[in-house]
Amino acid sequence: PLPAPKSPSQAAQKPVNLPVTVSIKAVGDIIPGTNFPYNKLPEKKELLFESVKPYLKGADILFGNFESTMTDYPYSSKGGGGGMLFAFRTPPSYAKILKEAGFNILNIANNHSYDFNEQGFNDTIKNIESNGMKSVGKKGQIVYKNVKGVNFAFIGFSNYGEVHNSLLELKAGSELVKKAKEKADIVVISVHAGAEGTGALNVRNKTELFYGENRGNMVLFSRTMIDAGADLILGHGPHVTRALELYKGKLIAYSLGNFMGYRTLSTAGELGQSLILDVKMNPKGDFVSGKIIPVKLDGRGLPSVDEDFRSVGLIRSLTKSDFPNTGLKIDDKGLILKK
């Protein structure tokens, strides 16, 4: 007998009005200034994002890692010792500036979200949410957002497993991803991990330590989360950009680097080379194409577009050296395509 006609594919049964692609723009660490231990705030906070604002627009979702706290709480958990005290406190009024720059998802799973104890952490969440944005990274939390009929889920990980989801607990992480995938078409993972600084440009498939702290194995973590159903991995934490990898059709950005560190972060050498990552995916979360919009940070830690395309060259060479067989090609203007 003739084979039965194939049933219409699932794609054909989906409502026809789904977009061909959805897009996310993502940036790394953002510290818009601090007033602790003394005042290092810009005179005009409205101008912080001025030179990059046009480039942050145009995506369905704009993601950033908020590497500070937003609170008025006076007591830091990092002690009052002198020297280089890295505790950051940004006034709550800055949430509005982030919202106006276009951000709608801010990661708080990082090593600064607890700089002002639990109170500071909760204030940060409250100030982000009350300004119409979503914070991502609280332990056990999945944040959902619908864009053009496509359901996104966001989960934030760091190596601080008491308060954030731990990237060291692969089984628990996988379970959370599976749970998110039950409701979401696309699961996006934000992960703060890896050693820091210009010695940490390369990605290695092994555990990274920083000052004796276990900062996880980014390759193992990222691939395990994709195996569990994740669609896009956005890494940050090393303060430098890192390679890109295509794994099972899904994009991994191993580090987005520094995006803004007003008078707080060093911008020497590669620490001052950054990007706005523009990613297009189909409604199932498969990578379609992308773009590296090159950014440079000035001496004050403020971003502008880099017409010398330095971070494009850097990410291209890191991708070639760290993942020579990955299915991506990056051209010298930052276009990312599948091979």
Tab-separated table of C-alpha atoms in Angstrom:
chain	number	residue	atom	x	y	z
A	1	PRO	CA	0.000	0.000	0.000
A	2	LEU	CA	1.020	3.593	-0.488
A	3	PRO	CA	2.612	5.190	2.564
A	4	ALA	CA	0.102	7.313	4.452
A	5	PRO	CA	0.492	11.005	3.666
A	6	LYS	CA	2.712	12.671	6.230
A	7	SER	CA	0.791	14.633	8.821
A	8	PRO	CA	1.351	18.375	8.517
A	9	SER	CA	4.514	19.343	10.303
A	10	GLN	CA	4.331	21.015	13.676
A	11	ALA	CA	5.507	24.208	12.057
A	12	ALA	CA	2.453	24.258	9.834
A	13	GLN	CA	0.177	23.863	12.837
A	14	LYS	CA	1.701	26.826	14.626
A	15	PRO	CA	-0.142	30.119	14.223
A	16	VAL	CA	1.138	31.726	11.055
A	17	ASN	CA	1.658	35.110	12.692
A	18	LEU	CA	4.820	34.158	14.593
A	19	PRO	CA	7.816	36.279	13.570
A	20	VAL	CA	10.544	34.732	11.440
A	21	THR	CA	13.126	35.832	13.999
A	22	VAL	CA	13.229	37.416	17.432
A	23	SER	CA	16.177	39.506	18.537
A	24	ILE	CA	18.078	40.155	21.734
A	25	LYS	CA	20.754	42.748	22.280
A	26	ALA	CA	22.987	42.005	25.248
A	27	VAL	CA	25.752	43.872	27.047
A	28	GLY	CA	28.085	42.993	29.906
A	29	ASP	CA	28.822	44.683	33.221
A	30	ILE	CA	27.127	47.989	33.998
A	31	ILE	CA	28.162	50.198	36.935
A	32	PRO	CA	26.719	53.662	36.292
A	33	GLY	CA	28.604	55.172	39.251
A	34	THR	CA	28.813	54.639	42.994
A	35	ASN	CA	28.445	56.819	46.072
A	36	PHE	CA	30.310	54.409	48.356
A	37	PRO	CA	32.719	54.737	50.116
A	38	TYR	CA	32.736	58.235	48.617
A	39	ASN	CA	30.952	59.937	45.787
A	40	LYS	CA	31.917	58.793	42.273
A	41	LEU	CA	28.720	59.721	40.487
A	42	PRO	CA	28.538	61.508	37.134
A	43	GLU	CA	27.428	65.135	37.065
A	44	LYS	CA	24.738	64.356	34.502
A	45	LYS	CA	23.502	60.804	34.825
A	46	GLU	CA	21.132	61.412	31.888
A	47	LEU	CA	24.168	61.466	29.569
A	48	LEU	CA	25.736	58.155	30.660
A	49	PHE	CA	24.380	56.125	27.730
A	50	GLU	CA	24.278	59.057	25.297
A	51	SER	CA	26.801	57.815	22.708
A	52	VAL	CA	25.514	54.232	22.596
A	53	LYS	CA	21.764	54.822	22.925
A	54	PRO	CA	20.998	54.556	19.186
A	55	TYR	CA	22.815	51.193	19.046
A	56	LEU	CA	20.920	49.782	22.031
A	57	LYS	CA	17.621	50.266	20.228
A	58	GLY	CA	15.932	48.015	17.710
A	59	ALA	CA	15.875	44.629	19.457
A	60	ASP	CA	12.916	42.845	21.029
A	61	ILE	CA	14.833	42.506	24.299
A	62	LEU	CA	17.751	44.497	25.726
A	63	PHE	CA	19.732	42.650	28.406
A	64	GLY	CA	22.534	43.846	30.666
A	65	ASN	CA	24.405	42.664	33.751
A	66	PHE	CA	23.850	45.184	36.554
A	67	GLU	CA	27.158	44.923	38.429
A	68	SER	CA	26.189	47.183	41.340
A	69	THR	CA	23.393	47.650	43.860
A	70	MET	CA	20.572	50.203	43.764
A	71	THR	CA	19.969	51.138	47.351
A	72	ASP	CA	20.394	53.812	50.019
A	73	TYR	CA	21.307	51.189	52.633
A	74	PRO	CA	24.372	52.504	54.523
A	75	TYR	CA	26.173	49.326	55.585
A	76	SER	CA	28.323	47.328	53.207
A	77	SER	CA	28.884	43.616	53.715
A	78	LYS	CA	32.445	44.111	52.459
A	79	GLY	CA	33.768	45.692	55.663
A	80	GLY	CA	35.179	49.181	56.116
A	81	GLY	CA	38.783	48.276	55.368
A	82	GLY	CA	40.850	50.751	53.334
A	83	GLY	CA	42.626	50.041	50.077
A	84	MET	CA	40.749	48.840	47.038
A	85	LEU	CA	37.297	48.279	48.444
A	86	PHE	CA	35.090	46.980	45.683
A	87	ALA	CA	31.610	47.580	47.024
A	88	PHE	CA	29.321	49.433	44.654
A	89	ARG	CA	26.210	51.412	45.538
A	90	THR	CA	24.222	53.270	42.909
A	91	PRO	CA	21.333	55.562	43.914
A	92	PRO	CA	17.823	54.180	43.189
A	93	SER	CA	17.134	57.134	40.856
A	94	TYR	CA	19.462	55.500	38.302
A	95	ALA	CA	16.919	52.783	37.539
A	96	LYS	CA	15.062	55.315	35.411
A	97	ILE	CA	18.233	55.995	33.381
A	98	LEU	CA	18.595	52.277	32.605
A	99	LYS	CA	14.942	52.063	31.619
A	100	GLU	CA	15.324	55.100	29.340
A	101	ALA	CA	18.375	53.509	27.694
A	102	GLY	CA	16.026	50.688	26.698
A	103	PHE	CA	16.906	47.908	29.138
A	104	ASN	CA	14.127	45.514	30.027
A	105	ILE	CA	16.074	42.620	31.591
A	106	LEU	CA	18.866	43.176	34.133
A	107	ASN	CA	20.899	40.351	35.622
A	108	ILE	CA	21.616	40.557	39.359
A	109	ALA	CA	23.284	37.154	39.785
A	110	ASN	CA	26.824	38.440	40.241
A	111	ASN	CA	29.491	39.111	42.864
A	112	HIS	CA	28.253	42.627	43.698
A	113	SER	CA	24.519	42.174	44.200
A	114	TYR	CA	25.115	41.458	47.907
A	115	ASP	CA	27.562	44.355	48.500
A	116	PHE	CA	24.946	45.879	50.822
A	117	ASN	CA	23.603	42.708	52.366
A	118	GLU	CA	20.149	41.269	51.857
A	119	GLN	CA	18.557	44.698	52.237
A	120	GLY	CA	20.648	46.065	49.362
A	121	PHE	CA	19.838	43.017	47.223
A	122	ASN	CA	16.095	43.363	47.825
A	123	ASP	CA	16.217	47.130	47.241
A	124	THR	CA	18.003	46.541	43.925
A	125	ILE	CA	15.282	44.139	42.786
A	126	LYS	CA	12.545	46.521	43.932
A	127	ASN	CA	14.086	49.512	42.136
A	128	ILE	CA	14.558	47.578	38.897
A	129	GLU	CA	11.024	46.163	38.940
A	130	SER	CA	9.280	49.393	39.950
A	131	ASN	CA	10.790	51.034	36.866
A	132	GLY	CA	9.227	48.553	34.477
A	133	MET	CA	12.212	46.252	34.040
A	134	LYS	CA	12.730	42.665	35.192
A	135	SER	CA	15.567	41.466	37.413
A	136	VAL	CA	16.999	38.006	36.849
A	137	GLY	CA	19.128	35.858	39.126
A	138	LYS	CA	17.352	35.203	42.391
A	139	LYS	CA	17.665	31.568	43.493
A	140	GLY	CA	14.945	29.346	42.022
A	141	GLN	CA	13.554	32.184	39.923
A	142	ILE	CA	12.479	31.967	36.279
A	143	VAL	CA	11.489	35.253	34.638
A	144	TYR	CA	9.064	35.028	31.723
A	145	LYS	CA	8.567	37.608	29.004
A	146	ASN	CA	6.400	37.336	25.909
A	147	VAL	CA	7.673	38.998	22.743
A	148	LYS	CA	5.628	38.932	19.528
A	149	GLY	CA	3.905	35.746	20.670
A	150	VAL	CA	7.189	34.026	21.529
A	151	ASN	CA	7.616	33.112	25.201
A	152	PHE	CA	11.044	33.827	26.669
A	153	ALA	CA	12.338	32.559	30.009
A	154	PHE	CA	15.400	34.040	31.724
A	155	ILE	CA	17.444	32.385	34.474
A	156	GLY	CA	20.488	33.920	36.189
A	157	PHE	CA	23.422	31.930	37.579
A	158	SER	CA	26.583	32.741	39.520
A	159	ASN	CA	28.945	30.844	41.822
A	160	TYR	CA	27.123	32.199	44.899
A	161	GLY	CA	24.622	29.414	45.411
A	162	GLU	CA	23.060	30.673	48.629
A	163	VAL	CA	21.368	33.639	46.934
A	164	HIS	CA	21.606	32.997	43.190
A	165	ASN	CA	21.250	29.840	41.129
A	166	SER	CA	24.626	28.123	41.324
A	167	LEU	CA	26.481	27.341	38.113
A	168	LEU	CA	28.369	24.716	40.119
A	169	GLU	CA	25.188	22.679	40.642
A	170	LEU	CA	24.642	21.322	37.146
A	171	LYS	CA	21.800	18.987	38.060
A	172	ALA	CA	19.756	21.667	39.839
A	173	GLY	CA	20.470	24.062	36.971
A	174	SER	CA	19.327	21.539	34.380
A	175	GLU	CA	16.104	20.925	36.318
A	176	LEU	CA	15.390	24.663	36.403
A	177	VAL	CA	15.976	24.909	32.643
A	178	LYS	CA	13.620	21.979	32.008
A	179	LYS	CA	10.982	23.622	34.175
A	180	ALA	CA	11.381	26.894	32.230
A	181	LYS	CA	11.153	25.043	28.921
A	182	GLU	CA	7.715	23.673	29.842
A	183	LYS	CA	6.279	27.183	29.492
A	184	ALA	CA	8.813	28.948	27.289
A	185	ASP	CA	9.798	28.667	23.624
A	186	ILE	CA	13.221	30.202	24.260
A	187	VAL	CA	15.271	29.874	27.453
A	188	VAL	CA	18.043	32.440	27.950
A	189	ILE	CA	20.737	31.821	30.554
A	190	SER	CA	22.682	34.648	32.136
A	191	VAL	CA	25.822	33.458	33.898
A	192	HIS	CA	28.418	35.343	35.933
A	193	ALA	CA	31.464	33.113	35.943
A	194	GLY	CA	35.118	32.654	35.188
A	195	ALA	CA	38.370	34.247	36.279
A	196	GLU	CA	38.826	37.987	35.754
A	197	GLY	CA	41.106	40.327	33.862
A	198	THR	CA	43.325	40.361	30.804
A	199	GLY	CA	44.788	36.983	31.785
A	200	ALA	CA	41.289	35.495	31.506
A	201	LEU	CA	40.579	36.103	27.812
A	202	ASN	CA	40.682	32.447	26.818
A	203	VAL	CA	37.989	29.895	27.530
A	204	ARG	CA	39.171	26.509	28.707
A	205	ASN	CA	37.061	23.455	29.355
A	206	LYS	CA	38.048	23.301	33.015
A	207	THR	CA	37.213	24.818	36.382
A	208	GLU	CA	38.345	28.426	36.707
A	209	LEU	CA	39.597	29.725	40.032
A	210	PHE	CA	39.892	33.377	40.971
A	211	TYR	CA	41.602	34.269	44.271
A	212	GLY	CA	40.881	30.734	45.399
A	213	GLU	CA	37.181	31.018	44.600
A	214	ASN	CA	35.604	28.368	42.367
A	215	ARG	CA	34.177	30.346	39.451
A	216	GLY	CA	32.975	27.277	37.579
A	217	ASN	CA	33.671	25.583	34.254
A	218	MET	CA	31.944	27.813	31.715
A	219	VAL	CA	32.161	25.337	28.835
A	220	LEU	CA	30.734	22.442	30.822
A	221	PHE	CA	28.028	24.631	32.371
A	222	SER	CA	26.951	26.228	29.079
A	223	ARG	CA	26.794	22.978	27.128
A	224	THR	CA	24.997	21.180	29.971
A	225	MET	CA	22.330	23.908	30.094
A	226	ILE	CA	21.834	23.676	26.308
A	227	ASP	CA	21.562	19.884	26.628
A	228	ALA	CA	18.782	20.529	29.169
A	229	GLY	CA	16.927	22.838	26.761
A	230	ALA	CA	18.528	26.290	26.996
A	231	ASP	CA	18.783	28.309	23.771
A	232	LEU	CA	21.181	31.184	24.447
A	233	ILE	CA	23.970	31.609	27.001
A	234	LEU	CA	25.074	35.127	27.949
A	235	GLY	CA	28.274	35.089	30.010
A	236	HIS	CA	29.803	37.944	31.986
A	237	GLY	CA	32.163	38.345	34.915
A	238	PRO	CA	35.691	38.171	33.451
A	239	HIS	CA	35.619	41.945	32.639
A	240	VAL	CA	36.983	41.100	29.176
A	241	THR	CA	35.265	39.752	26.081
A	242	ARG	CA	35.618	36.082	25.232
A	243	ALA	CA	34.984	33.688	22.361
A	244	LEU	CA	31.636	32.758	20.853
A	245	GLU	CA	30.605	29.153	20.276
A	246	LEU	CA	27.763	27.496	18.397
A	247	TYR	CA	26.709	24.323	20.210
A	248	LYS	CA	23.822	22.226	18.860
A	249	GLY	CA	22.622	25.257	16.913
A	250	LYS	CA	22.572	27.491	20.009
A	251	LEU	CA	24.830	30.480	20.643
A	252	ILE	CA	27.131	30.750	23.650
A	253	ALA	CA	28.751	34.125	24.378
A	254	TYR	CA	31.400	33.245	26.948
A	255	SER	CA	31.838	36.822	28.160
A	256	LEU	CA	30.376	40.168	27.144
A	257	GLY	CA	33.062	42.142	28.998
A	258	ASN	CA	32.640	45.539	30.655
A	259	PHE	CA	29.964	47.821	29.248
A	260	MET	CA	30.051	50.747	31.650
A	261	GLY	CA	32.096	51.288	34.779
A	262	TYR	CA	31.882	54.969	35.571
A	263	ARG	CA	35.042	55.697	37.614
A	264	THR	CA	34.909	52.174	39.016
A	265	LEU	CA	36.359	49.671	36.526
A	266	SER	CA	39.762	49.627	34.892
A	267	THR	CA	39.518	50.140	31.128
A	268	ALA	CA	43.176	49.440	30.299
A	269	GLY	CA	43.895	47.300	27.232
A	270	GLU	CA	41.307	44.620	26.586
A	271	LEU	CA	39.340	45.685	29.692
A	272	GLY	CA	38.223	48.685	27.648
A	273	GLN	CA	37.124	46.671	24.603
A	274	SER	CA	33.485	45.719	24.635
A	275	LEU	CA	30.440	45.068	22.499
A	276	ILE	CA	26.723	45.133	22.095
A	277	LEU	CA	25.872	41.590	21.010
A	278	ASP	CA	22.918	41.515	18.636
A	279	VAL	CA	21.448	38.010	18.275
A	280	LYS	CA	18.669	36.839	15.979
A	281	MET	CA	16.994	33.508	16.698
A	282	ASN	CA	14.067	31.660	15.200
A	283	PRO	CA	11.029	31.169	17.482
A	284	LYS	CA	12.530	27.846	18.630
A	285	GLY	CA	15.676	29.568	19.876
A	286	ASP	CA	18.048	28.365	17.160
A	287	PHE	CA	20.744	30.856	16.216
A	288	VAL	CA	20.058	32.530	12.855
A	289	SER	CA	22.589	35.368	12.697
A	290	GLY	CA	24.196	37.997	14.855
A	291	LYS	CA	26.344	41.062	15.002
A	292	ILE	CA	29.118	42.347	17.212
A	293	ILE	CA	28.639	46.090	17.591
A	294	PRO	CA	32.115	47.118	18.792
A	295	VAL	CA	32.293	49.377	21.844
A	296	LYS	CA	35.218	51.059	23.585
A	297	LEU	CA	35.277	52.444	27.111
A	298	ASP	CA	37.040	55.744	27.755
A	299	GLY	CA	39.199	56.499	30.799
A	300	ARG	CA	36.100	57.280	32.849
A	301	GLY	CA	34.543	53.944	31.923
A	302	LEU	CA	31.938	55.339	29.547
A	303	PRO	CA	31.048	53.433	26.361
A	304	SER	CA	30.994	54.637	22.770
A	305	VAL	CA	31.021	52.815	19.444
A	306	ASP	CA	34.525	51.842	18.343
A	307	GLU	CA	35.132	52.763	14.725
A	308	ASP	CA	38.373	50.780	14.788
A	309	PHE	CA	36.354	47.570	15.391
A	310	ARG	CA	38.934	46.353	17.911
A	311	SER	CA	36.630	44.054	19.874
A	312	VAL	CA	35.498	42.445	16.611
A	313	GLY	CA	39.099	41.473	15.852
A	314	LEU	CA	39.597	40.310	19.423
A	315	ILE	CA	36.472	38.116	19.540
A	316	ARG	CA	37.230	36.729	16.068
A	317	SER	CA	40.716	35.643	17.089
A	318	LEU	CA	39.556	34.262	20.464
A	319	THR	CA	36.804	32.270	18.755
A	320	LYS	CA	39.292	30.861	16.233
A	321	SER	CA	41.807	29.886	18.905
A	322	ASP	CA	39.405	28.557	21.560
A	323	PHE	CA	36.785	26.891	19.323
A	324	PRO	CA	38.484	26.283	15.962
A	325	ASN	CA	35.775	23.870	14.805
A	326	THR	CA	32.721	25.833	15.891
A	327	GLY	CA	30.090	26.480	13.236
A	328	LEU	CA	30.386	30.263	13.204
A	329	LYS	CA	32.068	32.736	10.934
A	330	ILE	CA	32.630	36.311	12.051
A	331	ASP	CA	33.569	38.884	9.432
A	332	ASP	CA	35.788	41.904	10.046
A	333	LYS	CA	32.759	44.170	10.471
A	334	GLY	CA	31.298	41.948	13.187
A	335	LEU	CA	28.659	40.029	11.260
A	336	ILE	CA	28.175	36.551	12.776
A	337	LEU	CA	26.878	33.834	10.464
A	338	LYS	CA	26.561	30.078	10.567
A	339	LYS	CA	29.268	28.326	8.533
